[in-house]
N, CA, C and O atoms as a GROMACS GRO file, in nm:
protein
  392
    1UNK      N    1   1.823  20.916  12.741
    1UNK     CA    2   1.929  20.921  12.840
    1UNK      C    3   1.995  21.058  12.833
    1UNK      O    4   2.012  21.116  12.726
    2UNK      N    5   2.032  21.107  12.946
    2UNK     CA    6   2.093  21.239  12.956
    2UNK      C    7   2.231  21.236  12.890
    2UNK      O    8   2.310  21.146  12.920
    3UNK      N    9   2.264  21.332  12.802
    3UNK     CA   10   2.393  21.330  12.733
    3UNK      C   11   2.512  21.348  12.828
    3UNK      O   12   2.622  21.302  12.797
    4UNK      N   13   2.490  21.411  12.941
    4UNK     CA   14   2.600  21.430  13.037
    4UNK      C   15   2.640  21.294  13.097
    4UNK      O   16   2.758  21.265  13.112
    5UNK      N   17   2.540  21.213  13.129
    5UNK     CA   18   2.569  21.081  13.186
    5UNK      C   19   2.640  20.994  13.083
    5UNK      O   20   2.735  20.922  13.116
    6UNK      N   21   2.596  21.000  12.960
    6UNK     CA   22   2.661  20.922  12.852
    6UNK      C   23   2.806  20.968  12.833
    6UNK      O   24   2.896  20.885  12.818
    7UNK      N   25   2.829  21.098  12.834
    7UNK     CA   26   2.964  21.153  12.819
    7UNK      C   27   3.052  21.110  12.937
    7UNK      O   28   3.167  21.072  12.916
    8UNK      N   29   2.999  21.116  13.059
    8UNK     CA   30   3.076  21.072  13.176
    8UNK      C   31   3.110  20.923  13.167
    8UNK      O   32   3.219  20.881  13.207
    9UNK      N   33   3.017  20.844  13.115
    9UNK     CA   34   3.044  20.701  13.096
    9UNK      C   35   3.161  20.679  13.001
    9UNK      O   36   3.248  20.597  13.028
   10UNK      N   37   3.163  20.753  12.891
   10UNK     CA   38   3.275  20.741  12.796
   10UNK      C   39   3.407  20.787  12.860
   10UNK      O   40   3.512  20.728  12.837
   11UNK      N   41   3.399  20.893  12.940
   11UNK     CA   42   3.520  20.943  13.006
   11UNK      C   43   3.575  20.838  13.102
   11UNK      O   44   3.695  20.812  13.103
   12UNK      N   45   3.488  20.777  13.183
   12UNK     CA   46   3.534  20.676  13.279
   12UNK      C   47   3.588  20.551  13.209
   12UNK      O   48   3.687  20.494  13.253
   13UNK      N   49   3.524  20.509  13.102
   13UNK     CA   50   3.574  20.394  13.026
   13UNK      C   51   3.709  20.427  12.964
   13UNK      O   52   3.799  20.343  12.961
   14UNK      N   53   3.723  20.549  12.913
   14UNK     CA   54   3.852  20.592  12.856
   14UNK      C   55   3.962  20.594  12.961
   14UNK      O   56   4.073  20.548  12.936
   15UNK      N   57   3.930  20.648  13.079
   15UNK     CA   58   4.029  20.650  13.188
   15UNK      C   59   4.067  20.507  13.228
   15UNK      O   60   4.184  20.479  13.254
   16UNK      N   61   3.968  20.418  13.233
   16UNK     CA   62   3.993  20.278  13.267
   16UNK      C   63   4.091  20.215  13.168
   16UNK      O   64   4.184  20.146  13.209
   17UNK      N   65   4.070  20.238  13.039
   17UNK     CA   66   4.160  20.180  12.938
   17UNK      C   67   4.299  20.242  12.943
   17UNK      O   68   4.398  20.171  12.922
   18UNK      N   69   4.309  20.370  12.970
   18UNK     CA   70   4.440  20.435  12.980
   18UNK      C   71   4.518  20.379  13.099
   18UNK      O   72   4.638  20.353  13.089
   19UNK      N   73   4.450  20.361  13.213
   19UNK     CA   74   4.516  20.304  13.330
   19UNK      C   75   4.562  20.161  13.302
   19UNK      O   76   4.674  20.123  13.339
   20UNK      N   77   4.477  20.081  13.238
   20UNK     CA   78   4.516  19.944  13.205
   20UNK      C   79   4.633  19.940  13.108
   20UNK      O   80   4.722  19.855  13.122
   21UNK      N   81   4.634  20.028  13.012
   21UNK     CA   82   4.746  20.035  12.918
   21UNK      C   83   4.875  20.072  12.991
   21UNK      O   84   4.980  20.015  12.964
   22UNK      N   85   4.866  20.167  13.083
   22UNK     CA   86   4.983  20.205  13.163
   22UNK      C   87   5.034  20.089  13.248
   22UNK      O   88   5.155  20.070  13.260
   23UNK      N   89   4.943  20.012  13.306
   23UNK     CA   90   4.984  19.896  13.385
   23UNK      C   91   5.050  19.790  13.299
   23UNK      O   92   5.148  19.728  13.342
   24UNK      N   93   5.000  19.768  13.179
   24UNK     CA   94   5.062  19.670  13.089
   24UNK      C   95   5.202  19.715  13.048
   24UNK      O   96   5.295  19.634  13.045
   25UNK      N   97   5.218  19.842  13.017
   25UNK     CA   98   5.350  19.894  12.980
   25UNK      C   99   5.446  19.881  13.097
   25UNK      O  100   5.560  19.839  13.079
   26UNK      N  101   5.401  19.915  13.217
   26UNK     CA  102   5.487  19.903  13.335
   26UNK      C  103   5.524  19.757  13.360
   26UNK      O  104   5.640  19.727  13.390
   27UNK      N  105   5.427  19.668  13.349
   27UNK     CA  106   5.453  19.526  13.378
   27UNK      C  107   5.554  19.466  13.281
   27UNK      O  108   5.650  19.402  13.323
   28UNK      N  109   5.532  19.487  13.151
   28UNK     CA  110   5.621  19.425  13.052
   28UNK      C  111   5.747  19.507  13.026
   28UNK      O  112   5.844  19.453  12.974
   29UNK      N  113   5.748  19.633  13.061
   29UNK     CA  114   5.866  19.716  13.039
   29UNK      C  115   5.960  19.723  13.157
   29UNK      O  116   6.080  19.745  13.140
   30UNK      N  117   5.907  19.703  13.279
   30UNK     CA  118   5.990  19.715  13.399
   30UNK      C  119   5.986  19.589  13.485
   30UNK      O  120   6.091  19.541  13.528
   31UNK      N  121   5.869  19.535  13.509
   31UNK     CA  122   5.857  19.426  13.606
   31UNK      C  123   5.910  19.293  13.552
   31UNK      O  124   5.984  19.224  13.622
   32UNK      N  125   5.875  19.256  13.431
   32UNK     CA  126   5.923  19.129  13.374
   32UNK      C  127   6.074  19.130  13.357
   32UNK      O  128   6.138  19.031  13.393
   33UNK      N  129   6.136  19.236  13.303
   33UNK     CA  130   6.283  19.237  13.296
   33UNK      C  131   6.349  19.231  13.434
   33UNK      O  132   6.454  19.168  13.450
   34UNK      N  133   6.289  19.295  13.534
   34UNK     CA  134   6.344  19.290  13.670
   34UNK      C  135   6.341  19.148  13.724
   34UNK      O  136   6.439  19.102  13.783
   35UNK      N  137   6.231  19.078  13.703
   35UNK     CA  138   6.220  18.940  13.751
   35UNK      C  139   6.320  18.849  13.682
   35UNK      O  140   6.381  18.764  13.746
   36UNK      N  141   6.338  18.867  13.550
   36UNK     CA  142   6.436  18.786  13.477
   36UNK      C  143   6.577  18.815  13.526
   36UNK      O  144   6.659  18.724  13.539
   37UNK      N  145   6.606  18.941  13.552
   37UNK     CA  146   6.739  18.981  13.598
   37UNK      C  147   6.768  18.921  13.735
   37UNK      O  148   6.875  18.865  13.758
   38UNK      N  149   6.673  18.934  13.827
   38UNK     CA  150   6.694  18.881  13.961
   38UNK      C  151   6.695  18.729  13.962
   38UNK      O  152   6.760  18.670  14.048
   39UNK      N  153   6.624  18.665  13.870
   39UNK     CA  154   6.628  18.519  13.862
   39UNK      C  155   6.766  18.472  13.817
   39UNK      O  156   6.807  18.361  13.850
   40UNK      N  157   6.837  18.555  13.742
   40UNK     CA  158   6.972  18.522  13.698
   40UNK      C  159   7.080  18.566  13.796
   40UNK      O  160   7.198  18.570  13.761
   41UNK      N  161   7.039  18.601  13.920
   41UNK     CA  162   7.132  18.644  14.026
   41UNK      C  163   7.212  18.766  13.982
   41UNK      O  164   7.333  18.773  14.004
   42UNK      N  165   7.144  18.861  13.921
   42UNK     CA  166   7.210  18.985  13.880
   42UNK      C  167   7.143  19.101  13.952
   42UNK      O  168   7.044  19.083  14.022
   43UNK      N  169   7.198  19.222  13.934
   43UNK     CA  170   7.147  19.341  14.000
   43UNK      C  171   7.063  19.422  13.901
   43UNK      O  172   7.106  19.448  13.789
   44UNK      N  173   6.942  19.461  13.943
   44UNK     CA  174   6.852  19.538  13.860
   44UNK      C  175   6.853  19.684  13.905
   44UNK      O  176   6.829  19.712  14.022
   45UNK      N  177   6.880  19.774  13.814
   45UNK     CA  178   6.876  19.918  13.840
   45UNK      C  179   6.748  19.972  13.776
   45UNK      O  180   6.741  19.987  13.655
   46UNK      N  181   6.649  20.001  13.860
   46UNK     CA  182   6.519  20.043  13.808
   46UNK      C  183   6.524  20.182  13.747
   46UNK      O  184   6.446  20.212  13.656
   47UNK      N  185   6.614  20.267  13.793
   47UNK     CA  186   6.622  20.403  13.740
   47UNK      C  187   6.664  20.405  13.594
   47UNK      O  188   6.610  20.484  13.516
   48UNK      N  189   6.758  20.320  13.558
   48UNK     CA  190   6.806  20.316  13.420
   48UNK      C  191   6.762  20.191  13.346
   48UNK      O  192   6.796  20.172  13.229
   49UNK      N  193   6.688  20.104  13.414
   49UNK     CA  194   6.642  19.976  13.358
   49UNK      C  195   6.760  19.896  13.303
   49UNK      O  196   6.760  19.855  13.187
   50UNK      N  197   6.860  19.876  13.388
   50UNK     CA  198   6.982  19.805  13.348
   50UNK      C  199   6.997  19.682  13.436
   50UNK      O  200   6.978  19.688  13.558
   51UNK      N  201   7.031  19.571  13.374
   51UNK     CA  202   7.060  19.448  13.446
   51UNK      C  203   7.212  19.433  13.452
   51UNK      O  204   7.276  19.407  13.350
   52UNK      N  205   7.270  19.450  13.570
   52UNK     CA  206   7.415  19.450  13.585
   52UNK      C  207   7.462  19.317  13.644
   52UNK      O  208   7.394  19.258  13.728
   53UNK      N  209   7.578  19.273  13.600
   53UNK     CA  210   7.637  19.150  13.651
   53UNK      C  211   7.726  19.184  13.770
   53UNK      O  212   7.820  19.263  13.757
   54UNK      N  213   7.696  19.125  13.887
   54UNK     CA  214   7.781  19.153  14.003
   54UNK      C  215   7.916  19.084  13.988
   54UNK      O  216   7.925  18.974  13.934
   55UNK      N  217   8.020  19.150  14.036
   55UNK     CA  218   8.153  19.090  14.032
   55UNK      C  219   8.216  19.102  14.170
   55UNK      O  220   8.183  19.193  14.247
   56UNK      N  221   8.304  19.012  14.200
   56UNK     CA  222   8.375  19.015  14.327
   56UNK      C  223   8.487  19.118  14.321
   56UNK      O  224   8.544  19.142  14.214
   57UNK      N  225   8.518  19.176  14.434
   57UNK     CA  226   8.630  19.269  14.441
   57UNK      C  227   8.760  19.198  14.406
   57UNK      O  228   8.850  19.257  14.347
   58UNK      N  229   8.767  19.070  14.442
   58UNK     CA  230   8.889  18.994  14.412
   58UNK      C  231   8.907  18.975  14.261
   58UNK      O  232   9.019  18.956  14.214
   59UNK      N  233   8.798  18.979  14.185
   59UNK     CA  234   8.811  18.970  14.038
   59UNK      C  235   8.876  19.096  13.982
   59UNK      O  236   8.948  19.089  13.883
   60UNK      N  237   8.851  19.211  14.044
   60UNK     CA  238   8.906  19.337  13.996
   60UNK      C  239   9.051  19.353  14.040
   60UNK      O  240   9.138  19.389  13.961
   61UNK      N  241   9.076  19.326  14.169
   61UNK     CA  242   9.209  19.350  14.224
   61UNK      C  243   9.307  19.239  14.194
   61UNK      O  244   9.428  19.261  14.197
   62UNK      N  245   9.257  19.120  14.167
   62UNK     CA  246   9.346  19.007  14.142
   62UNK      C  247   9.385  18.932  14.268
   62UNK      O  248   9.449  18.828  14.260
   63UNK      N  249   9.347  18.985  14.384
   63UNK     CA  250   9.377  18.915  14.509
   63UNK      C  251   9.269  18.812  14.534
   63UNK      O  252   9.150  18.843  14.526
   64UNK      N  253   9.309  18.692  14.566
   64UNK     CA  254   9.213  18.585  14.591
   64UNK      C  255   9.173  18.584  14.737
   64UNK      O  256   9.247  18.629  14.824
   65UNK      N  257   9.054  18.533  14.763
   65UNK     CA  258   9.008  18.515  14.900
   65UNK      C  259   9.078  18.391  14.953
   65UNK      O  260   9.064  18.282  14.896
   66UNK      N  261   9.153  18.407  15.064
   66UNK     CA  262   9.235  18.297  15.115
   66UNK      C  263   9.152  18.186  15.178
   66UNK      O  264   9.184  18.068  15.164
   67UNK      N  265   9.047  18.222  15.247
   67UNK     CA  266   8.965  18.124  15.316
   67UNK      C  267   8.874  18.055  15.215
   67UNK      O  268   8.790  18.121  15.153
   68UNK      N  269   8.888  17.922  15.196
   68UNK     CA  270   8.805  17.853  15.095
   68UNK      C  271   8.655  17.864  15.123
   68UNK      O  272   8.575  17.876  15.030
   69UNK      N  273   8.618  17.858  15.250
   69UNK     CA  274   8.476  17.866  15.283
   69UNK      C  275   8.421  18.005  15.251
   69UNK      O  276   8.310  18.018  15.199
   70UNK      N  277   8.496  18.109  15.283
   70UNK     CA  278   8.453  18.246  15.253
   70UNK      C  279   8.445  18.268  15.102
   70UNK      O  280   8.353  18.335  15.055
   71UNK      N  281   8.540  18.213  15.027
   71UNK     CA  282   8.537  18.227  14.881
   71UNK      C  283   8.414  18.158  14.822
   71UNK      O  284   8.347  18.212  14.734
   72UNK      N  285   8.385  18.038  14.873
   72UNK     CA  286   8.268  17.965  14.824
   72UNK      C  287   8.140  18.042  14.854
   72UNK      O  288   8.051  18.049  14.769
   73UNK      N  289   8.129  18.100  14.974
   73UNK     CA  290   8.010  18.178  15.009
   73UNK      C  291   7.998  18.302  14.921
   73UNK      O  292   7.888  18.339  14.881
   74UNK      N  293   8.110  18.367  14.893
   74UNK     CA  294   8.107  18.487  14.807
   74UNK      C  295   8.065  18.451  14.665
   74UNK      O  296   7.987  18.525  14.604
   75UNK      N  297   8.114  18.341  14.613
   75UNK     CA  298   8.076  18.299  14.478
   75UNK      C  299   7.928  18.263  14.472
   75UNK      O  300   7.859  18.296  14.375
   76UNK      N  301   7.879  18.195  14.574
   76UNK     CA  302   7.737  18.158  14.576
   76UNK      C  303   7.648  18.282  14.589
   76UNK      O  304   7.538  18.286  14.534
   77UNK      N  305   7.696  18.384  14.662
   77UNK     CA  306   7.616  18.505  14.682
   77UNK      C  307   7.592  18.579  14.551
   77UNK      O  308   7.488  18.643  14.535
   78UNK      N  309   7.685  18.572  14.457
   78UNK     CA  310   7.666  18.642  14.330
   78UNK      C  311   7.618  18.548  14.220
   78UNK      O  312   7.610  18.586  14.103
   79UNK      N  313   7.586  18.422  14.257
   79UNK     CA  314   7.527  18.331  14.161
   79UNK      C  315   7.626  18.248  14.082
   79UNK      O  316   7.587  18.182  13.986
   80UNK      N  317   7.752  18.250  14.120
   80UNK     CA  318   7.851  18.166  14.052
   80UNK      C  319   7.886  18.051  14.144
   80UNK      O  320   7.924  18.073  14.259
   81UNK      N  321   7.872  17.932  14.096
   81UNK     CA  322   7.909  17.817  14.177
   81UNK      C  323   8.060  17.802  14.177
   81UNK      O  324   8.125  17.824  14.076
   82UNK      N  325   8.116  17.764  14.292
   82UNK     CA  326   8.261  17.745  14.296
   82UNK      C  327   8.302  17.629  14.207
   82UNK      O  328   8.224  17.537  14.186
   83UNK      N  329   8.424  17.632  14.155
   83UNK     CA  330   8.467  17.522  14.069
   83UNK      C  331   8.474  17.392  14.146
   83UNK      O  332   8.514  17.388  14.262
   84UNK      N  333   8.435  17.285  14.079
   84UNK     CA  334   8.438  17.153  14.142
   84UNK      C  335   8.581  17.099  14.138
   84UNK      O  336   8.660  17.133  14.051
   85UNK      N  337   8.610  17.014  14.235
   85UNK     CA  338   8.743  16.954  14.242
   85UNK      C  339   8.760  16.860  14.123
   85UNK      O  340   8.666  16.794  14.080
   86UNK      N  341   8.882  16.855  14.072
   86UNK     CA  342   8.911  16.767  13.959
   86UNK      C  343   8.900  16.622  14.004
   86UNK      O  344   8.940  16.589  14.116
   87UNK      N  345   8.848  16.534  13.919
   87UNK     CA  346   8.838  16.393  13.958
   87UNK      C  347   8.977  16.332  13.973
   87UNK      O  348   9.072  16.369  13.904
   88UNK      N  349   8.985  16.238  14.064
   88UNK     CA  350   9.114  16.171  14.089
   88UNK      C  351   9.153  16.092  13.965
   88UNK      O  352   9.067  16.031  13.901
   89UNK      N  353   9.282  16.091  13.931
   89UNK     CA  354   9.324  16.014  13.815
   89UNK      C  355   9.303  15.865  13.840
   89UNK      O  356   9.316  15.816  13.953
   90UNK      N  357   9.271  15.795  13.733
   90UNK     CA  358   9.248  15.651  13.746
   90UNK      C  359   9.378  15.583  13.787
   90UNK      O  360   9.486  15.623  13.746
   91UNK      N  361   9.364  15.480  13.870
   91UNK     CA  362   9.484  15.406  13.915
   91UNK      C  363   9.550  15.343  13.793
   91UNK      O  364   9.548  15.403  13.686
   92UNK      N  365   9.604  15.234  13.804
   92UNK     CA  366   9.667  15.168  13.690
   92UNK      C  367   9.559  15.110  13.599
   92UNK      O  368   9.461  15.054  13.647
   93UNK      N  369   9.579  15.125  13.471
   93UNK     CA  370   9.482  15.069  13.376
   93UNK      C  371   9.490  14.918  13.383
   93UNK      O  372   9.599  14.860  13.386
   94UNK      N  373   9.374  14.854  13.385
   94UNK     CA  374   9.372  14.708  13.393
   94UNK      C  375   9.410  14.651  13.257
   94UNK      O  376   9.365  14.699  13.153
   95UNK      N  377   9.494  14.548  13.258
   95UNK     CA  378   9.529  14.485  13.131
   95UNK      C  379   9.408  14.412  13.071
   95UNK      O  380   9.324  14.360  13.144
   96UNK      N  381   9.402  14.411  12.941
   96UNK     CA  382   9.291  14.344  12.872
   96UNK      C  383   9.307  14.194  12.887
   96UNK      O  384   9.417  14.140  12.869
   97UNK      N  385   9.200  14.128  12.918
   97UNK     CA  386   9.202  13.981  12.931
   97UNK      C  387   9.139  13.919  12.809
   97UNK      O  388   9.049  13.975  12.747
   98UNK      N  389   9.189  13.799  12.777
   98UNK     CA  390   9.135  13.729  12.660
   98UNK      C  391   9.046  13.617  12.700
   98UNK      O  392   8.992  13.548  12.614
   0.00000   0.00000   0.00000
C-alpha cells in the first residue's frame, strides 16, 4: 500500500476524532447546562455560560403590580407560581359525641 494513502487515512481519522471530541465538549459544556437552565425557567447567557435567575421589576422597586391578573401572568412568565389563597378557617368545631 502506498505510504501517502496510509498517512492520509491516519490524518482523516485523527481529524474525525478531534471533531467528535470538540462536539462532546460543546454538548456537555454548553448545551446540557443551557437546557437545564431553560428547564428551570431561568435565563442562559451563552457568552459567559451563566444561568441567571429572572426577577420582576416590582421585586427591586418594592412596588407591587396592582392588577391581580397581570401579577399572576408576570409570576408565571418567570417560572414562579403565584401564592395560593389561604384555606378558609373551619367553622365551629363539632362537639365530641359519646
